[in-house]
Tab-separated table of C-alpha atoms in Angstrom:
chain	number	residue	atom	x	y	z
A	1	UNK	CA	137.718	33.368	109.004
A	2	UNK	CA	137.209	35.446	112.452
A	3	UNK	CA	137.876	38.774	112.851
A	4	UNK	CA	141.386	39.258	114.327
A	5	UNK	CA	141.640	40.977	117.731
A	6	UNK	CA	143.166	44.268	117.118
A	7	UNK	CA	144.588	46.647	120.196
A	8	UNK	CA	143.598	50.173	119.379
A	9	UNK	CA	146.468	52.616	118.508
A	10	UNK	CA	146.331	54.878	121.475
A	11	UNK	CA	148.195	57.909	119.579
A	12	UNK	CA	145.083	58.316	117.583
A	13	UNK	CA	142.786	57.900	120.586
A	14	UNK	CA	144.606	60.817	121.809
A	15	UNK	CA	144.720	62.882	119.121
A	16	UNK	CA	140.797	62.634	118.971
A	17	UNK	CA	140.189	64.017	122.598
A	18	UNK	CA	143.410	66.711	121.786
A	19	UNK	CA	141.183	67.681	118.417
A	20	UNK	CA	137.931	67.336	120.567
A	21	UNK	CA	139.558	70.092	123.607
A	22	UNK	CA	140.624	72.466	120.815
A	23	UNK	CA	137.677	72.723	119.331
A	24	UNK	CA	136.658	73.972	122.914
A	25	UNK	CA	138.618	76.424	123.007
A	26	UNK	CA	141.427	74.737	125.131
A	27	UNK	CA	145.111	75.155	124.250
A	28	UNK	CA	146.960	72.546	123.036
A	29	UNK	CA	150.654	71.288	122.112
A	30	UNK	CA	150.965	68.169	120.226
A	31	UNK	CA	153.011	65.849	120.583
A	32	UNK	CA	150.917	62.660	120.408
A	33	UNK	CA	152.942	61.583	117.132
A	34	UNK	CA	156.046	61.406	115.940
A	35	UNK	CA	156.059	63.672	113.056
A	36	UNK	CA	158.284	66.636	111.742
A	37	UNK	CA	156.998	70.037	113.322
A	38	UNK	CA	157.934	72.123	110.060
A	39	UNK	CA	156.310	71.463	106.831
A	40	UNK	CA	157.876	70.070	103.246
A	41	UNK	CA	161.040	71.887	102.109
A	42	UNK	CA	160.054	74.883	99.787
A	43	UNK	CA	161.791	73.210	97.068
A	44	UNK	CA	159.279	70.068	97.426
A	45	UNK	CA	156.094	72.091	97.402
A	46	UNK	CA	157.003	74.217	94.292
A	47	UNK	CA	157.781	70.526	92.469
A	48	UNK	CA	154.387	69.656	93.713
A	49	UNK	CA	152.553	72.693	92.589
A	50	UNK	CA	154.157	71.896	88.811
A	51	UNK	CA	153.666	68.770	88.845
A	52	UNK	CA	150.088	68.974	89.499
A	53	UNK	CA	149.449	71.852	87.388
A	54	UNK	CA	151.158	70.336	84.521
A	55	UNK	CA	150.505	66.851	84.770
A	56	UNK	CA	147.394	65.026	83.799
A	57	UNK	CA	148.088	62.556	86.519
A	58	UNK	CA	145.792	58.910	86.705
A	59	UNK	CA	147.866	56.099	87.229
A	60	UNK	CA	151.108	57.467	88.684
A	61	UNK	CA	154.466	56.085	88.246
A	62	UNK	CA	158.314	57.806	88.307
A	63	UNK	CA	161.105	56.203	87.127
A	64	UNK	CA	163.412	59.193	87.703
A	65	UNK	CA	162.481	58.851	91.040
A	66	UNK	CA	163.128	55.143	91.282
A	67	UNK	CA	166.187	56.093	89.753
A	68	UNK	CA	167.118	58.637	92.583
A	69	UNK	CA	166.503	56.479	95.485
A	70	UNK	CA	168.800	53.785	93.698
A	71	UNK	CA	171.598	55.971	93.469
A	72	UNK	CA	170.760	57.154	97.333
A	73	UNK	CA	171.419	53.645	98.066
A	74	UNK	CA	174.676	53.498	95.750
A	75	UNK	CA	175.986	56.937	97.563
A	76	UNK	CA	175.001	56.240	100.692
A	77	UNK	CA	175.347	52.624	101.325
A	78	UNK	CA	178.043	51.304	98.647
A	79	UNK	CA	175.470	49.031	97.479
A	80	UNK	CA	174.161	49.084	93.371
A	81	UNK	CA	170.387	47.914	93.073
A	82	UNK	CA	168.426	48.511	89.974
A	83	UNK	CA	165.471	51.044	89.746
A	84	UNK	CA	163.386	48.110	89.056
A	85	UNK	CA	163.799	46.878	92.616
A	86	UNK	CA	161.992	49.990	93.888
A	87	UNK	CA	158.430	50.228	94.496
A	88	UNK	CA	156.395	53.179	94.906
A	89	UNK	CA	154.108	54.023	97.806
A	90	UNK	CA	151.622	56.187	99.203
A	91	UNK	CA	153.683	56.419	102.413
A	92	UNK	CA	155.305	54.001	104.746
A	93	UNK	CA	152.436	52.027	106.348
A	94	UNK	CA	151.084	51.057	102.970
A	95	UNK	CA	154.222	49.602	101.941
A	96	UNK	CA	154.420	47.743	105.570
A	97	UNK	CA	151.263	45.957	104.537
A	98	UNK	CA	152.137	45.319	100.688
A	99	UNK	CA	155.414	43.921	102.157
A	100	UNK	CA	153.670	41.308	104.153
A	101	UNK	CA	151.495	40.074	101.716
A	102	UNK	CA	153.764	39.835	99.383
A	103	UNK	CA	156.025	37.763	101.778
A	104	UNK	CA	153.775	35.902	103.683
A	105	UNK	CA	149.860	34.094	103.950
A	106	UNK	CA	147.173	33.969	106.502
A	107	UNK	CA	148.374	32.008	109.394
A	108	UNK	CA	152.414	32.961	108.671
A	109	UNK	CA	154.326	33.530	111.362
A	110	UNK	CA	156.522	36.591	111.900
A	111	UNK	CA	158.213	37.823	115.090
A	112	UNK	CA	159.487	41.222	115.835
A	113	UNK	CA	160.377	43.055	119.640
A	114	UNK	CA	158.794	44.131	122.016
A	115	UNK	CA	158.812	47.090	122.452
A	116	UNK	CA	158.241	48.628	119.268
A	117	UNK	CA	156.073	49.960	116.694
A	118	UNK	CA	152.296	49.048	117.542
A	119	UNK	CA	151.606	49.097	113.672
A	120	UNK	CA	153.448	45.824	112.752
A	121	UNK	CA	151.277	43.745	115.121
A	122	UNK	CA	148.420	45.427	114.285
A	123	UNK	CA	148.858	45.525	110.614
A	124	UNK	CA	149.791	41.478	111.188
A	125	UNK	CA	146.802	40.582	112.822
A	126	UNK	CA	144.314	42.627	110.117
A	127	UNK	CA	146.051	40.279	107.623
A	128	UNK	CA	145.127	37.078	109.331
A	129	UNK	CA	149.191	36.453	110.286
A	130	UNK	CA	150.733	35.863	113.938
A	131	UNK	CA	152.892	38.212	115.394
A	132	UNK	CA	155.633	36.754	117.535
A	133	UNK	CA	156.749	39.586	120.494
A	134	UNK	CA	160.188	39.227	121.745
A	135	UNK	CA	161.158	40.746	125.064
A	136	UNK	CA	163.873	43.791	124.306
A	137	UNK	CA	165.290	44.925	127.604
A	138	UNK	CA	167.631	47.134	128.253
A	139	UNK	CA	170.462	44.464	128.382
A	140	UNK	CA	169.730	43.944	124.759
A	141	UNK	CA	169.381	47.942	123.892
A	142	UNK	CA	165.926	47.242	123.124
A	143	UNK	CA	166.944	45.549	119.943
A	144	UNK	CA	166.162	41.788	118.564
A	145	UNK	CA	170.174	39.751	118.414
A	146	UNK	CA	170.336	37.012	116.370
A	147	UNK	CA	170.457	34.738	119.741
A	148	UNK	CA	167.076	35.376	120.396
A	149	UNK	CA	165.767	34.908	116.644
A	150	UNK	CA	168.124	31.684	117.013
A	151	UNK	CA	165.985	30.049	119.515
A	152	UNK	CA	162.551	30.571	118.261
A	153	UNK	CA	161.481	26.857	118.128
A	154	UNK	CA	160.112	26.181	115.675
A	155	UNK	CA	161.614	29.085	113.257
A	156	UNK	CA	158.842	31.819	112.160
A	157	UNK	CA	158.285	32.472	108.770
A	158	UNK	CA	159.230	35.983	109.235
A	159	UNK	CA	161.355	38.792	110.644
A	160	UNK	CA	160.734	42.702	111.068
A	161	UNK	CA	163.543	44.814	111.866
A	162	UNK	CA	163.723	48.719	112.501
A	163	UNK	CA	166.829	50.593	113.014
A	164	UNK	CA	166.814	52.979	114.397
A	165	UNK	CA	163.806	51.241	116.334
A	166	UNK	CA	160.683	52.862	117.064
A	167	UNK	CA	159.932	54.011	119.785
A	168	UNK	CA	163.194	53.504	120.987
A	169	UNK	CA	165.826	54.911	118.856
A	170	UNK	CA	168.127	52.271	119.318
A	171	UNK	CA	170.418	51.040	116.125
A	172	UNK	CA	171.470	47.776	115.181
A	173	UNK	CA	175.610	48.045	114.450
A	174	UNK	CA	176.712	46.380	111.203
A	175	UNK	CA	177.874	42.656	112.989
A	176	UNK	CA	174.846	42.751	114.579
A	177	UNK	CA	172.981	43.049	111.910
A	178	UNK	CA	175.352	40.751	109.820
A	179	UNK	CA	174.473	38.151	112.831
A	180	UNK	CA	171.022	38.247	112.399
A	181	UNK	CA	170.606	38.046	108.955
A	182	UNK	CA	172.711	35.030	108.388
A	183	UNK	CA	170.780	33.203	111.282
A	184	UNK	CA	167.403	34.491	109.328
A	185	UNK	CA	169.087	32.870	105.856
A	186	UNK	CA	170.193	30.081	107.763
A	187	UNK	CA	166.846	29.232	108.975
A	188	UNK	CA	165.050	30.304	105.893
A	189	UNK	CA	163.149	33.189	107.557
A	190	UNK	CA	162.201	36.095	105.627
A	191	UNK	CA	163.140	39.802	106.446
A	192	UNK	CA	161.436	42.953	106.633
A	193	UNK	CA	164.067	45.539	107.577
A	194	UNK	CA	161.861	49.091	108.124
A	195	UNK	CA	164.448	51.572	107.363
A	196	UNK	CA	162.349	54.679	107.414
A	197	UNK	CA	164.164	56.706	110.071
A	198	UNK	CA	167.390	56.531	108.624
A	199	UNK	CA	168.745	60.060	108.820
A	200	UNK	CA	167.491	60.280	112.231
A	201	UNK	CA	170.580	59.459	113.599
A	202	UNK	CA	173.419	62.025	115.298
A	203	UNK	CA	175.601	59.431	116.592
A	204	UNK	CA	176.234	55.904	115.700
A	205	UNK	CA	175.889	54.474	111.844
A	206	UNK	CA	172.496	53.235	110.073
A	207	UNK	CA	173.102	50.322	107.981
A	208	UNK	CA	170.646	48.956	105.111
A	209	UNK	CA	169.866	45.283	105.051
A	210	UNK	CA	170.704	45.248	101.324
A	211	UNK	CA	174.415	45.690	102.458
A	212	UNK	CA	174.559	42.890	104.484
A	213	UNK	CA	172.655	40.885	101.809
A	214	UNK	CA	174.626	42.092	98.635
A	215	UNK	CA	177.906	43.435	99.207
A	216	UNK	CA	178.801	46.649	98.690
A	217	UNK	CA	180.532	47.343	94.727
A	218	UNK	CA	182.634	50.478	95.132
């Protein structure tokens, strides 16, 4: 198998050299990522101090806390899963790439837009897959619409989503979203919907992919 062509992830170029000029001396602001400029809550880091002060730790699991994040989903979006749908990771990029190879093989298809987050091509290509770039313009508010996923020829064997979208910040309404998951089940295409900047948004609605797929049991 060859090695896959991967672009290089310019934000971490960039941090380098910003690391590299304070070192020297130079001041710097950062701003090469998009992460939160305050630390965790105090609340979080005393749980975290008990926790590992109390707790012999090895393999970790927490079914209270697969039990939170299903009732997040049952407050927030109206929709009942069981804790035994949710998997734990070490962050969101790890669960990106457990996602796809769960879903998919080498050689597997799986389109997403373009622009967006350099990670999901990247992370395809590491795992031997095909990433299939669809122009976003403006026209289409940067966002995939089922149209476009509609006349892939032949259909991919996958889809990634993000709303809000990174980098653009753009959200996917609900009958948009509604569109483009019926042509995905229509067309037996699989879905990754990346929902991790939910409650990033000051405007318009997020919507999780589960309520489109199992509807919502008030």
């Amino acid at each position: 198998m060859t090695v896959p062509d991967i672009d290089p992830f310019h934000a971490i170029s960039i941090s380098a050299l910003s690391h590299r000029l304070a070192a020297e001396g130079r001041s710097i602001i950062h701003m090469e990522f998009g992460q939160p400029s305050t630390g965790a809550p105090k609340a979080a880091l005393e749980r975290a101090h008990h926790v590992l002060d109390t707790d012999p730790m090895g393999y970790w699991e927490s079914q209270p806390l697969k039990e939170r994040i299903a009732r997040h989903y049952l407050e927030t979006y109206g929709v009942r899963i069981s804790p035994d749908q949710v998997i734990l990771t070490n962050g969101a990029s790890l669960a990106l790439i457990l996602a796809l190879l769960s879903c998919f093989t080498p050689g597997a298809r799986v389109a997403l837009a373009r622009p967006g987050y350099v990670a999901y091509r990247n992370s395809l290509r590491t795992l031997h897959m095909v990433p299939l770039e669809i122009p976003c313009g403006e026209a289409e508010r940067f966002q995939l619409t089922a149209e476009a996923v509609a006349a892939l020829d032949p259909a991919p064997d996958g889809l990634i989503i993000a709303s809000p979208a990174n980098p653009t910040g753009t959200i996917l309404s609900a009958p948009e979203l509604q569109a483009i998951m019926d042509v995905c089940q229509a067309r037996g295409i699989r879905v990754i919907s990346d929902e991790i900047y939910h409650g990033l948004s000051y405007a318009d609605a997020t919507h999780t992919a589960f309520w489109i797929m199992i509807p919502p049991r008030w």
